[in-house]
């Protein structure tokens, strides 16, 4: 059962509805999910979308969120505005489970913002699902946020001293409270003022009764793109989305990325923009190219598919090994494996088959079920692996336990040799910018050498892509500054959580 929180269409009312979703929040065989800890992957926090100037804005937001589902599967929400009122509905679960036709019918208006979430800050309760709607001195504002702020504590304490009352523990609300407490005369000045006070990663969409805003933090950690749906009978619909794959479903054309430090405003009169911050070096998240973003998206000015293909090729050049077959760890390792196979001129085969109908096994706390989870999700194709020298391609090793299970599985299917190649450098430090990472003490590469990891995962050989190689693979037409902190420990912001970067205290 999913509980939906309805926020007022006229004023405030909270009504709880029970919605049968068919998802098994308590089942061993739940709904699909691309990023379960069973696979020992890092998890993206959020995806956002915004629509301005469409008669059925809620449905457009729904479609956008549907395409962004891989960025968060815990909760989703859509807020709409019709010039007078601001409605907001959010729930726990997948986008398609929450937003049925009946629910979408409760969201009138030509403007919408939407959010799909996996939380890292604030707890995972419905209270912190987004969009967050706040009735402030500047009027009703709804906000949806992808990323993580890093200077929260100080600002929150200051705002509370100034009389702010927080409804959630989400860092997104801090931005709204800063807007409400800003002394700037106009709303757009207040937003610019508030954004310039927070540090960290944020790609944000916001909405009032009659305007839509989109902004990125000055370093441009998370992606956010602007597009247009052409309307022959009137002004075009303007859309924003975390990834351009959402535009394809909306039949929108890509216009451009929202720039780091830019605040874009869309009104009935058109699109205006201002640079609220400048002069900060760009540090876009390189892991978006490695793993998070969909290969059919163009982010930070480059197609993700192209980057991953190059990563595979570079990996083959840097650490090629004689082999009979190249096998991706599905699904995220597929594009890099194709590049590797082409470069190495070794056949590519789907030697591991993923069951797409198994997902959130991580909600089952028992280790016995977690262990079962890898076998639920992946199965080896024995006739492709038996007697072969196999190169497995994956995009990361986090704790190492899942990699070991996969290596054992391939060997158990008769492989003569199992070599593991990783399409990025060793993950040695946690992320503070909107990605859920274990602390340093739980990251195997922070605590073991590559040779020690190889022995732990029981592979015949192990190699990672070099940092220079990765940076080279992710450069598009224009030079892009990337954050590589999880590979280097060099954080682009001053604020990090010292607890999380302590060395290991546990043995692997
Ligand atoms: S630390 Fe890693 S995951 Fe986090 S923003 Fe930087 S590159 Fe991305």
PDB file of N, CA and C in Angstrom, residues 9-71:
ATOM      1  N   UNK A   9      -5.218  22.307  -2.713  1.00  0.00           N
ATOM      2  CA  UNK A   9      -5.459  23.018  -3.961  1.00  0.00           C
ATOM      3  C   UNK A   9      -5.933  24.422  -3.602  1.00  0.00           C
ATOM      4  N   UNK A  10      -6.822  24.536  -2.661  1.00  0.00           N
ATOM      5  CA  UNK A  10      -7.199  25.827  -2.082  1.00  0.00           C
ATOM      6  C   UNK A  10      -6.690  25.826  -0.650  1.00  0.00           C
ATOM      7  N   UNK A  11      -5.704  26.659  -0.334  1.00  0.00           N
ATOM      8  CA  UNK A  11      -5.177  26.677   1.018  1.00  0.00           C
ATOM      9  C   UNK A  11      -4.512  25.347   1.337  1.00  0.00           C
ATOM     10  N   UNK A  12      -4.610  24.931   2.574  1.00  0.00           N
ATOM     11  CA  UNK A  12      -3.905  23.738   3.024  1.00  0.00           C
ATOM     12  C   UNK A  12      -4.883  22.645   3.419  1.00  0.00           C
ATOM     13  N   UNK A  13      -4.763  21.508   2.876  1.00  0.00           N
ATOM     14  CA  UNK A  13      -5.388  20.348   3.502  1.00  0.00           C
ATOM     15  C   UNK A  13      -4.542  19.129   3.231  1.00  0.00           C
ATOM     16  N   UNK A  14      -4.386  18.350   4.282  1.00  0.00           N
ATOM     17  CA  UNK A  14      -3.650  17.109   4.152  1.00  0.00           C
ATOM     18  C   UNK A  14      -4.625  15.957   4.213  1.00  0.00           C
ATOM     19  N   UNK A  15      -4.703  15.201   3.192  1.00  0.00           N
ATOM     20  CA  UNK A  15      -5.568  14.026   3.207  1.00  0.00           C
ATOM     21  C   UNK A  15      -4.710  12.827   2.863  1.00  0.00           C
ATOM     22  N   UNK A  16      -4.906  11.772   3.580  1.00  0.00           N
ATOM     23  CA  UNK A  16      -4.137  10.556   3.299  1.00  0.00           C
ATOM     24  C   UNK A  16      -4.993   9.595   2.503  1.00  0.00           C
ATOM     25  N   UNK A  17      -4.471   9.124   1.447  1.00  0.00           N
ATOM     26  CA  UNK A  17      -5.172   8.146   0.629  1.00  0.00           C
ATOM     27  C   UNK A  17      -4.392   6.856   0.628  1.00  0.00           C
ATOM     28  N   UNK A  18      -5.048   5.789   0.521  1.00  0.00           N
ATOM     29  CA  UNK A  18      -4.374   4.513   0.353  1.00  0.00           C
ATOM     30  C   UNK A  18      -4.505   4.119  -1.103  1.00  0.00           C
ATOM     31  N   UNK A  19      -3.406   3.772  -1.699  1.00  0.00           N
ATOM     32  CA  UNK A  19      -3.408   3.439  -3.115  1.00  0.00           C
ATOM     33  C   UNK A  19      -2.784   2.069  -3.282  1.00  0.00           C
ATOM     34  N   UNK A  20      -3.516   1.178  -3.924  1.00  0.00           N
ATOM     35  CA  UNK A  20      -2.948  -0.158  -4.133  1.00  0.00           C
ATOM     36  C   UNK A  20      -1.983  -0.074  -5.303  1.00  0.00           C
ATOM     37  N   UNK A  21      -0.746  -0.451  -5.045  1.00  0.00           N
ATOM     38  CA  UNK A  21       0.261  -0.279  -6.074  1.00  0.00           C
ATOM     39  C   UNK A  21       0.682  -1.589  -6.720  1.00  0.00           C
ATOM     40  N   UNK A  22       0.478  -2.675  -6.031  1.00  0.00           N
ATOM     41  CA  UNK A  22       0.992  -3.930  -6.552  1.00  0.00           C
ATOM     42  C   UNK A  22       2.469  -4.076  -6.279  1.00  0.00           C
ATOM     43  N   UNK A  23       3.122  -3.009  -5.815  1.00  0.00           N
ATOM     44  CA  UNK A  23       4.529  -3.153  -5.494  1.00  0.00           C
ATOM     45  C   UNK A  23       4.645  -3.863  -4.169  1.00  0.00           C
ATOM     46  N   UNK A  24       5.716  -4.570  -4.005  1.00  0.00           N
ATOM     47  CA  UNK A  24       5.845  -5.370  -2.809  1.00  0.00           C
ATOM     48  C   UNK A  24       6.855  -4.750  -1.886  1.00  0.00           C
ATOM     49  N   UNK A  25       6.428  -3.698  -1.222  1.00  0.00           N
ATOM     50  CA  UNK A  25       7.350  -3.067  -0.285  1.00  0.00           C
ATOM     51  C   UNK A  25       7.796  -4.060   0.762  1.00  0.00           C
ATOM     52  N   UNK A  26       7.022  -5.097   0.957  1.00  0.00           N
ATOM     53  CA  UNK A  26       7.429  -6.085   1.938  1.00  0.00           C
ATOM     54  C   UNK A  26       7.640  -7.447   1.296  1.00  0.00           C
ATOM     55  N   UNK A  27       7.834  -7.438   0.001  1.00  0.00           N
ATOM     56  CA  UNK A  27       7.948  -8.719  -0.684  1.00  0.00           C
ATOM     57  C   UNK A  27       9.385  -9.023  -1.041  1.00  0.00           C
ATOM     58  N   UNK A  28       9.637 -10.280  -1.284  1.00  0.00           N
ATOM     59  CA  UNK A  28      10.952 -10.683  -1.768  1.00  0.00           C
ATOM     60  C   UNK A  28      11.082 -10.415  -3.260  1.00  0.00           C
ATOM     61  N   UNK A  29      10.000 -10.252  -3.960  1.00  0.00           N
ATOM     62  CA  UNK A  29      10.029 -10.056  -5.407  1.00  0.00           C
ATOM     63  C   UNK A  29       9.364  -8.738  -5.775  1.00  0.00           C
ATOM     64  N   UNK A  30       9.994  -7.633  -5.453  1.00  0.00           N
ATOM     65  CA  UNK A  30       9.362  -6.353  -5.656  1.00  0.00           C
ATOM     66  C   UNK A  30       9.514  -5.819  -7.073  1.00  0.00           C
ATOM     67  N   UNK A  31       9.095  -4.559  -7.213  1.00  0.00           N
ATOM     68  CA  UNK A  31       9.090  -3.926  -8.529  1.00  0.00           C
ATOM     69  C   UNK A  31      10.511  -3.655  -9.012  1.00  0.00           C
ATOM     70  N   UNK A  32      10.650  -3.446 -10.350  1.00  0.00           N
ATOM     71  CA  UNK A  32      11.973  -3.243 -10.899  1.00  0.00           C
ATOM     72  C   UNK A  32      12.675  -2.027 -10.298  1.00  0.00           C
ATOM     73  N   UNK A  33      13.942  -2.122 -10.178  1.00  0.00           N
ATOM     74  CA  UNK A  33      14.740  -1.039  -9.629  1.00  0.00           C
ATOM     75  C   UNK A  33      16.152  -1.233 -10.141  1.00  0.00           C
ATOM     76  N   UNK A  34      16.722  -0.196 -10.680  1.00  0.00           N
ATOM     77  CA  UNK A  34      18.005  -0.368 -11.348  1.00  0.00           C
ATOM     78  C   UNK A  34      19.195  -0.255 -10.420  1.00  0.00           C
ATOM     79  N   UNK A  35      18.976   0.113  -9.179  1.00  0.00           N
ATOM     80  CA  UNK A  35      20.154   0.443  -8.390  1.00  0.00           C
ATOM     81  C   UNK A  35      20.074  -0.124  -6.986  1.00  0.00           C
ATOM     82  N   UNK A  36      19.932  -1.384  -6.893  1.00  0.00           N
ATOM     83  CA  UNK A  36      19.841  -1.996  -5.582  1.00  0.00           C
ATOM     84  C   UNK A  36      21.212  -2.246  -5.009  1.00  0.00           C
ATOM     85  N   UNK A  37      21.334  -2.115  -3.667  1.00  0.00           N
ATOM     86  CA  UNK A  37      22.580  -2.472  -3.035  1.00  0.00           C
ATOM     87  C   UNK A  37      22.948  -3.940  -3.209  1.00  0.00           C
ATOM     88  N   UNK A  38      21.974  -4.745  -3.595  1.00  0.00           N
ATOM     89  CA  UNK A  38      22.308  -6.122  -3.921  1.00  0.00           C
ATOM     90  C   UNK A  38      23.391  -6.132  -4.977  1.00  0.00           C
ATOM     91  N   UNK A  39      23.325  -5.156  -5.863  1.00  0.00           N
ATOM     92  CA  UNK A  39      24.347  -5.017  -6.886  1.00  0.00           C
ATOM     93  C   UNK A  39      25.511  -4.165  -6.407  1.00  0.00           C
ATOM     94  N   UNK A  40      25.461  -3.695  -5.153  1.00  0.00           N
ATOM     95  CA  UNK A  40      26.570  -2.967  -4.589  1.00  0.00           C
ATOM     96  C   UNK A  40      26.923  -1.754  -5.431  1.00  0.00           C
ATOM     97  N   UNK A  41      25.901  -0.996  -5.817  1.00  0.00           N
ATOM     98  CA  UNK A  41      26.115   0.176  -6.657  1.00  0.00           C
ATOM     99  C   UNK A  41      25.884   1.441  -5.847  1.00  0.00           C
ATOM    100  N   UNK A  42      26.506   2.517  -6.307  1.00  0.00           N
ATOM    101  CA  UNK A  42      26.166   3.815  -5.743  1.00  0.00           C
ATOM    102  C   UNK A  42      24.795   4.202  -6.271  1.00  0.00           C
ATOM    103  N   UNK A  43      24.089   5.049  -5.501  1.00  0.00           N
ATOM    104  CA  UNK A  43      22.742   5.406  -5.914  1.00  0.00           C
ATOM    105  C   UNK A  43      22.592   6.910  -6.069  1.00  0.00           C
ATOM    106  N   UNK A  44      22.010   7.285  -7.174  1.00  0.00           N
ATOM    107  CA  UNK A  44      21.708   8.687  -7.443  1.00  0.00           C
ATOM    108  C   UNK A  44      20.577   9.128  -6.546  1.00  0.00           C
ATOM    109  N   UNK A  45      20.553  10.403  -6.228  1.00  0.00           N
ATOM    110  CA  UNK A  45      19.520  10.863  -5.322  1.00  0.00           C
ATOM    111  C   UNK A  45      18.218  11.217  -6.039  1.00  0.00           C
ATOM    112  N   UNK A  46      18.259  11.951  -7.110  1.00  0.00           N
ATOM    113  CA  UNK A  46      16.995  12.500  -7.619  1.00  0.00           C
ATOM    114  C   UNK A  46      17.010  12.812  -9.107  1.00  0.00           C
ATOM    115  N   UNK A  47      15.800  12.937  -9.645  1.00  0.00           N
ATOM    116  CA  UNK A  47      15.596  13.495 -10.970  1.00  0.00           C
ATOM    117  C   UNK A  47      14.514  14.565 -10.888  1.00  0.00           C
ATOM    118  N   UNK A  48      14.673  15.632 -11.658  1.00  0.00           N
ATOM    119  CA  UNK A  48      13.667  16.700 -11.633  1.00  0.00           C
ATOM    120  C   UNK A  48      13.202  17.030 -13.047  1.00  0.00           C
ATOM    121  N   UNK A  49      11.987  17.580 -13.113  1.00  0.00           N
ATOM    122  CA  UNK A  49      11.422  17.989 -14.394  1.00  0.00           C
ATOM    123  C   UNK A  49      10.548  19.213 -14.155  1.00  0.00           C
ATOM    124  N   UNK A  50      10.423  20.091 -15.147  1.00  0.00           N
ATOM    125  CA  UNK A  50       9.525  21.246 -15.034  1.00  0.00           C
ATOM    126  C   UNK A  50       8.898  21.514 -16.405  1.00  0.00           C
ATOM    127  N   UNK A  51       7.657  21.964 -16.370  1.00  0.00           N
ATOM    128  CA  UNK A  51       6.893  22.214 -17.597  1.00  0.00           C
ATOM    129  C   UNK A  51       6.271  23.601 -17.477  1.00  0.00           C
ATOM    130  N   UNK A  52       6.371  24.409 -18.529  1.00  0.00           N
ATOM    131  CA  UNK A  52       5.669  25.700 -18.541  1.00  0.00           C
ATOM    132  C   UNK A  52       4.913  25.852 -19.861  1.00  0.00           C
ATOM    133  N   UNK A  53       3.617  26.100 -19.751  1.00  0.00           N
ATOM    134  CA  UNK A  53       2.844  26.412 -20.952  1.00  0.00           C
ATOM    135  C   UNK A  53       2.322  25.203 -21.696  1.00  0.00           C
ATOM    136  N   UNK A  54       1.734  24.255 -20.963  1.00  0.00           N
ATOM    137  CA  UNK A  54       1.111  23.088 -21.620  1.00  0.00           C
ATOM    138  C   UNK A  54      -0.249  22.840 -20.966  1.00  0.00           C
ATOM    139  N   UNK A  55      -1.307  22.605 -21.767  1.00  0.00           N
ATOM    140  CA  UNK A  55      -2.634  22.446 -21.167  1.00  0.00           C
ATOM    141  C   UNK A  55      -2.731  21.249 -20.217  1.00  0.00           C
ATOM    142  N   UNK A  56      -1.900  20.247 -20.403  1.00  0.00           N
ATOM    143  CA  UNK A  56      -1.915  19.092 -19.496  1.00  0.00           C
ATOM    144  C   UNK A  56      -0.515  18.925 -18.905  1.00  0.00           C
ATOM    145  N   UNK A  57      -0.117  19.930 -18.140  1.00  0.00           N
ATOM    146  CA  UNK A  57       1.263  19.967 -17.636  1.00  0.00           C
ATOM    147  C   UNK A  57       1.554  18.774 -16.726  1.00  0.00           C
ATOM    148  N   UNK A  58       0.563  18.341 -15.940  1.00  0.00           N
ATOM    149  CA  UNK A  58       0.801  17.229 -15.006  1.00  0.00           C
ATOM    150  C   UNK A  58       1.208  15.967 -15.762  1.00  0.00           C
ATOM    151  N   UNK A  59       0.495  15.693 -16.864  1.00  0.00           N
ATOM    152  CA  UNK A  59       0.812  14.470 -17.620  1.00  0.00           C
ATOM    153  C   UNK A  59       2.198  14.581 -18.264  1.00  0.00           C
ATOM    154  N   UNK A  60       2.567  15.775 -18.701  1.00  0.00           N
ATOM    155  CA  UNK A  60       3.905  15.958 -19.272  1.00  0.00           C
ATOM    156  C   UNK A  60       4.977  15.730 -18.197  1.00  0.00           C
ATOM    157  N   UNK A  61       4.701  16.248 -17.003  1.00  0.00           N
ATOM    158  CA  UNK A  61       5.651  16.040 -15.902  1.00  0.00           C
ATOM    159  C   UNK A  61       5.763  14.550 -15.574  1.00  0.00           C
ATOM    160  N   UNK A  62       4.603  13.871 -15.602  1.00  0.00           N
ATOM    161  CA  UNK A  62       4.586  12.425 -15.351  1.00  0.00           C
ATOM    162  C   UNK A  62       5.478  11.697 -16.360  1.00  0.00           C
ATOM    163  N   UNK A  63       5.328  12.043 -17.642  1.00  0.00           N
ATOM    164  CA  UNK A  63       6.128  11.372 -18.675  1.00  0.00           C
ATOM    165  C   UNK A  63       7.620  11.660 -18.466  1.00  0.00           C
ATOM    166  N   UNK A  64       7.905  12.909 -18.119  1.00  0.00           N
ATOM    167  CA  UNK A  64       9.302  13.264 -17.859  1.00  0.00           C
ATOM    168  C   UNK A  64       9.874  12.456 -16.700  1.00  0.00           C
ATOM    169  N   UNK A  65       9.090  12.352 -15.636  1.00  0.00           N
ATOM    170  CA  UNK A  65       9.560  11.585 -14.471  1.00  0.00           C
ATOM    171  C   UNK A  65       9.703  10.105 -14.800  1.00  0.00           C
ATOM    172  N   UNK A  66       8.804   9.621 -15.626  1.00  0.00           N
ATOM    173  CA  UNK A  66       8.847   8.213 -16.034  1.00  0.00           C
ATOM    174  C   UNK A  66      10.208   7.908 -16.695  1.00  0.00           C
ATOM    175  N   UNK A  67      10.660   8.855 -17.535  1.00  0.00           N
ATOM    176  CA  UNK A  67      11.948   8.661 -18.206  1.00  0.00           C
ATOM    177  C   UNK A  67      13.124   8.826 -17.245  1.00  0.00           C
ATOM    178  N   UNK A  68      12.880   9.484 -16.121  1.00  0.00           N
ATOM    179  CA  UNK A  68      13.959   9.728 -15.154  1.00  0.00           C
ATOM    180  C   UNK A  68      13.896   8.770 -13.955  1.00  0.00           C
ATOM    181  N   UNK A  69      13.089   7.745 -14.063  1.00  0.00           N
ATOM    182  CA  UNK A  69      12.868   6.846 -12.929  1.00  0.00           C
ATOM    183  C   UNK A  69      14.177   6.235 -12.406  1.00  0.00           C
ATOM    184  N   UNK A  70      15.144   6.028 -13.298  1.00  0.00           N
ATOM    185  CA  UNK A  70      16.414   5.432 -12.862  1.00  0.00           C
ATOM    186  C   UNK A  70      17.152   6.295 -11.852  1.00  0.00           C
ATOM    187  N   UNK A  71      16.788   7.589 -11.742  1.00  0.00           N
ATOM    188  CA  UNK A  71      17.500   8.477 -10.830  1.00  0.00           C
ATOM    189  C   UNK A  71      16.947   8.430  -9.406  1.00  0.00           C
TER     190      UNK A  71
END
